[in-house]
XYZ file of C-alpha atoms in Angstrom:
349
model
C 34.618 19.291 -14.481
C 32.603 18.119 -11.492
C 28.949 18.845 -10.886
C 30.058 21.601 -8.246
C 31.904 23.516 -10.995
C 28.645 24.086 -13.064
C 27.280 27.579 -12.957
C 28.667 30.469 -10.939
C 28.985 30.224 -7.147
C 25.676 30.583 -5.224
C 25.124 33.702 -3.100
C 24.149 32.117 0.180
C 20.824 30.759 -0.994
C 19.656 34.161 -2.500
C 19.571 32.798 -5.998
C 16.572 30.553 -5.165
C 14.773 33.279 -3.175
C 15.021 35.513 -6.229
C 13.532 32.881 -8.440
C 10.738 32.182 -5.964
C 9.780 35.859 -5.970
C 9.542 35.849 -9.799
C 7.483 32.678 -9.844
C 5.214 33.892 -7.088
C 4.846 37.232 -8.781
C 3.513 35.413 -11.889
C 0.773 33.874 -9.664
C 1.866 30.324 -10.181
C 1.979 29.182 -6.549
C -1.826 29.472 -5.929
C -4.071 26.412 -5.595
C -6.105 25.146 -8.486
C -9.002 23.165 -6.881
C -11.029 23.218 -10.156
C -8.439 21.594 -12.035
C -7.895 18.676 -9.483
C -11.670 18.273 -9.139
C -12.054 17.727 -12.910
C -8.832 15.580 -13.147
C -9.670 13.267 -10.279
C -13.304 13.157 -11.369
C -12.311 11.898 -14.916
C -9.892 9.395 -13.589
C -12.522 8.089 -11.084
C -14.968 7.805 -13.899
C -12.531 5.749 -16.073
C -11.813 3.468 -13.069
C -15.513 2.930 -12.583
C -16.111 2.355 -16.316
C -13.238 -0.076 -16.355
C -14.839 -2.100 -13.502
C -18.179 -2.077 -15.257
C -16.645 -3.209 -18.564
C -14.632 -5.885 -16.828
C -17.958 -7.401 -15.488
C -19.758 -6.888 -18.711
C -16.992 -8.740 -20.774
C -16.973 -11.663 -18.566
C -14.773 -14.784 -19.298
C -13.177 -13.353 -22.475
C -9.795 -12.856 -23.916
C -10.845 -9.329 -24.691
C -10.246 -8.691 -21.105
C -6.535 -8.375 -21.942
C -7.145 -5.122 -23.694
C -8.904 -3.948 -20.758
C -5.964 -4.996 -18.642
C -3.760 -2.667 -20.683
C -6.405 0.099 -20.175
C -6.217 -0.477 -16.317
C -2.412 -0.193 -16.495
C -2.899 3.460 -17.669
C -5.632 4.171 -15.061
C -3.383 2.877 -12.231
C -0.549 5.090 -13.265
C -2.891 8.031 -13.570
C -4.202 7.289 -10.007
C -0.580 7.060 -8.817
C 0.101 10.409 -10.261
C -2.913 11.857 -8.204
C -1.372 10.188 -5.030
C 1.962 12.027 -5.885
C 0.283 15.280 -6.158
C -1.537 14.727 -2.857
C 1.692 13.720 -1.152
C 3.184 17.132 -2.301
C 0.113 18.940 -0.977
C -0.733 20.389 -4.284
C -4.354 19.500 -3.835
C -4.992 20.332 -0.179
C -3.026 22.808 1.973
C -2.986 20.720 5.190
C -1.541 17.328 6.037
C -4.494 15.463 7.251
C -6.797 15.721 4.352
C -3.720 15.111 1.966
C -2.956 11.911 3.930
C -6.541 10.639 4.017
C -7.159 11.280 0.386
C -3.660 9.857 -0.501
C -4.477 6.583 1.417
C -7.876 6.199 -0.307
C -6.153 6.819 -3.725
C -3.026 4.897 -3.136
C -3.699 1.963 -0.742
C -7.240 1.266 -1.697
C -7.272 2.449 -5.220
C -4.013 0.787 -6.570
C -2.555 -1.328 -3.725
C 0.485 1.158 -3.124
C 1.320 2.398 0.436
C 0.905 6.138 0.438
C 3.027 6.382 3.643
C 5.935 4.470 2.185
C 5.728 6.473 -1.064
C 5.667 9.745 0.750
C 8.701 8.810 2.841
C 10.804 7.653 -0.020
C 9.670 10.602 -2.407
C 10.360 13.187 0.240
C 13.953 11.841 0.786
C 14.472 11.794 -3.020
C 13.457 15.474 -3.334
C 15.687 16.591 -0.620
C 18.699 15.021 -2.339
C 18.000 13.896 -5.986
C 20.659 11.684 -7.443
C 22.725 11.669 -4.356
C 24.416 8.204 -3.961
C 24.185 8.479 -0.129
C 20.757 10.049 0.442
C 18.436 9.376 -2.533
C 16.454 6.038 -2.176
C 15.842 6.124 -5.945
C 19.477 5.436 -6.665
C 20.085 2.774 -4.058
C 22.159 0.015 -5.835
C 19.896 -2.757 -4.798
C 19.093 -4.149 -8.202
C 20.747 -1.550 -10.686
C 23.760 0.476 -10.087
C 23.748 4.166 -10.983
C 27.515 4.989 -10.991
C 30.667 3.406 -11.579
C 31.526 3.853 -7.861
C 28.411 1.779 -6.992
C 29.320 -0.901 -9.559
C 32.776 -1.256 -8.192
C 31.317 -1.824 -4.653
C 28.153 -3.785 -5.748
C 27.154 -7.176 -4.220
C 24.475 -9.708 -5.006
C 21.867 -9.045 -7.708
C 23.122 -5.644 -8.528
C 26.605 -7.027 -9.366
C 25.017 -9.684 -11.585
C 22.387 -7.491 -13.326
C 24.475 -4.481 -13.482
C 26.730 -5.761 -16.346
C 23.929 -5.598 -18.813
C 21.390 -3.438 -16.940
C 20.736 -1.047 -19.913
C 19.311 -3.918 -21.933
C 17.423 -5.412 -18.837
C 15.899 -2.016 -17.756
C 12.632 -2.277 -19.524
C 12.031 -5.995 -18.807
C 12.701 -5.210 -15.158
C 10.176 -2.291 -15.203
C 7.437 -5.062 -15.842
C 8.149 -6.076 -12.162
C 7.773 -2.480 -10.759
C 4.003 -2.830 -10.100
C 4.685 -6.043 -8.071
C 7.514 -4.194 -6.324
C 5.145 -1.407 -5.229
C 2.652 -4.005 -3.867
C 5.478 -5.900 -2.061
C 6.962 -2.646 -0.501
C 3.467 -1.779 0.646
C 2.865 -4.915 2.384
C 6.356 -4.990 3.917
C 6.141 -1.401 5.175
C 2.768 -2.195 6.967
C 4.137 -5.496 8.459
C 7.332 -3.727 9.604
C 5.228 -0.705 10.913
C 7.462 1.758 9.152
C 4.451 3.876 8.211
C 2.722 6.227 10.569
C -0.772 4.416 10.219
C -0.071 0.794 9.621
C -3.482 -0.479 10.721
C -5.423 1.939 8.490
C -3.051 1.452 5.481
C -2.978 -2.313 5.895
C -6.809 -2.419 6.184
C -7.116 -0.603 2.816
C -4.397 -2.619 1.201
C -6.211 -5.750 2.178
C -9.561 -4.515 0.688
C -7.790 -3.575 -2.537
C -5.951 -6.949 -2.854
C -8.890 -8.988 -1.715
C -11.299 -7.266 -4.240
C -8.813 -7.395 -6.980
C -8.073 -11.097 -6.735
C -11.734 -11.969 -6.078
C -12.793 -10.156 -9.299
C -10.220 -12.039 -11.405
C -11.107 -15.373 -10.015
C -14.782 -15.051 -9.861
C -15.181 -13.574 -13.488
C -12.380 -15.162 -15.337
C -11.005 -18.717 -15.815
C -7.618 -19.338 -14.135
C -5.684 -18.999 -17.428
C -7.287 -15.803 -18.324
C -7.061 -14.449 -14.696
C -3.277 -15.090 -14.804
C -3.011 -13.407 -18.321
C -4.989 -10.415 -17.143
C -2.761 -10.097 -13.974
C 0.566 -10.272 -16.070
C -0.629 -7.884 -18.625
C -2.045 -5.417 -16.158
C 0.749 -5.469 -13.626
C 3.606 -5.653 -16.257
C 2.301 -2.654 -18.303
C 1.542 -0.574 -15.212
C 5.131 -1.079 -14.150
C 6.525 -0.024 -17.526
C 4.220 3.068 -17.596
C 5.297 4.061 -14.086
C 8.961 3.727 -15.045
C 8.213 5.706 -18.198
C 6.790 8.580 -16.035
C 9.343 8.863 -13.311
C 12.684 7.585 -14.837
C 13.165 10.094 -17.585
C 13.210 13.067 -14.930
C 16.663 11.967 -13.346
C 18.099 8.946 -14.867
C 21.229 9.766 -16.733
C 21.668 13.120 -15.129
C 24.727 13.935 -13.055
C 25.120 12.142 -9.773
C 26.147 13.517 -6.457
C 28.750 11.371 -4.645
C 29.665 10.941 -1.013
C 30.304 14.326 0.620
C 29.332 16.421 -2.521
C 26.980 19.305 -1.761
C 25.222 21.866 -3.741
C 22.861 24.855 -2.862
C 19.195 23.958 -3.314
C 18.762 25.661 -6.730
C 21.639 23.987 -8.286
C 20.948 20.650 -6.612
C 17.611 20.466 -8.099
C 18.340 21.805 -11.677
C 21.531 19.986 -12.408
C 20.194 16.611 -11.422
C 16.896 16.881 -13.332
C 15.744 16.688 -16.924
C 12.765 18.172 -18.598
C 10.987 16.258 -21.353
C 9.208 18.211 -24.033
C 6.288 16.850 -26.175
C 3.354 18.994 -26.040
C 0.011 18.348 -24.294
C 0.115 14.596 -24.857
C 3.322 14.236 -22.938
C 2.183 16.741 -20.381
C -0.896 14.465 -19.726
C 0.718 11.164 -20.095
C 3.403 12.082 -17.530
C 1.119 14.077 -15.173
C 3.213 17.144 -15.620
C 6.350 15.365 -14.419
C 8.023 16.037 -17.658
C 8.687 19.509 -16.164
C 10.850 17.880 -13.624
C 13.148 20.835 -12.954
C 10.219 23.118 -12.097
C 8.504 20.332 -10.062
C 11.689 19.801 -7.974
C 12.116 23.562 -7.491
C 8.530 24.119 -6.517
C 7.039 20.730 -5.408
C 3.888 22.312 -4.065
C 3.072 23.940 -7.302
C -0.089 22.705 -9.007
C 0.628 20.538 -12.112
C -0.907 22.918 -14.765
C 1.261 25.768 -13.645
C 4.510 23.974 -14.244
C 4.343 24.537 -18.002
C 3.959 28.249 -17.372
C 6.809 28.197 -14.781
C 9.244 26.686 -17.220
C 10.180 29.773 -19.335
C 10.712 31.795 -16.090
C 13.079 29.115 -14.640
C 14.987 28.460 -17.887
C 15.584 32.181 -18.317
C 16.840 32.668 -14.829
C 19.132 29.623 -15.098
C 20.612 31.267 -18.250
C 21.208 34.392 -16.228
C 23.154 32.559 -13.671
C 24.945 30.403 -16.157
C 23.428 27.101 -14.666
C 22.970 24.357 -17.277
C 19.309 23.644 -17.847
C 18.570 20.308 -19.670
C 15.462 19.714 -21.788
C 15.240 17.101 -24.513
C 12.518 14.927 -26.303
C 11.125 11.789 -24.848
C 13.189 9.308 -27.033
C 16.270 11.185 -26.507
C 15.772 11.236 -22.612
C 15.521 7.464 -22.669
C 18.689 7.078 -24.846
C 20.592 9.336 -22.337
C 19.274 7.260 -19.332
C 20.055 3.885 -20.872
C 23.531 5.140 -22.040
C 24.186 6.299 -18.543
C 23.263 2.902 -17.167
C 25.471 1.013 -19.611
C 28.426 3.212 -18.739
C 27.799 2.767 -14.936
C 27.927 -0.964 -15.362
C 31.231 -0.891 -17.143
C 33.437 -1.902 -14.225
C 31.303 -5.095 -13.856
C 31.768 -5.952 -17.498
C 35.562 -5.416 -17.316
C 35.794 -7.459 -14.067
C 33.948 -10.257 -15.789
C 36.192 -10.143 -18.755
C 39.325 -10.071 -16.571
C 38.034 -13.233 -14.749
C 37.399 -14.984 -17.952
C 40.940 -14.131 -19.196
C 42.465 -15.501 -16.163
C 40.443 -18.749 -16.453
């Protein structure tokens, strides 16, 4: 059975309209300024406290524990930038963009414009091989079709990508920095001068702090721990929502409701997981209602799940460990053609 066979046929888009009426009727699409004021205030306070602790500790190996703490802080800042990009905080574009660049570019060295462009395309076509930038086969392959057509690094890494996935995540922080600088230099963002200036201030301040406070060896160790753990944490937030869920191949189309539900996975785990993942463990609800404030996603979940049951649409929710098992299992299966090709070549030789 293909992904297009799941659930009964859509009624010209009216299925999603009915779900929207139910969710809106529950009052879940309204703004939550108080929540975001408290959340951003707490994260800003932690960021400031981290800087103060860094200066107070000085040239000490205890700074590596602080580097791990900054990995968590940076990921939480990235989640705020994510919510700003979806206009969950402000209703209009201009304040959302300005706050997003201050949080993303200046705060953590990530291009807000690049993030918003990629993430918007991802939301429009999640897990679609032709249109979702998150499943581009540049390093990893996400389907056997991609594996068979892969070239370069993806062809080499794809054979054992399930085992290499977490080690590769340690480079995700650096990849975000690299992508930010590249997007500014290539002027693929709307405000390259402003974004570039904020990135320059961030990188300059970050490197100056490391080199002025720490010895070269400790500075390098701090950088490695911080950037590596930040990358792993970012992957742990964003990957469970889609990796290992059905993929849409070339030419495959679904209505909006089914496209979002069938390609997304929820991760249960209570308040700890809710906060650690910034609400993105409710990935199905977030994709259906990207403007919905984070604290409302949990309340929308039973409404969406019950409605999917009415329509016969599979609704997938699992625990955090199981979500990773499914994602890594999918990666291993996607790389199977590369392992077979390698075995065939060895047999010929």
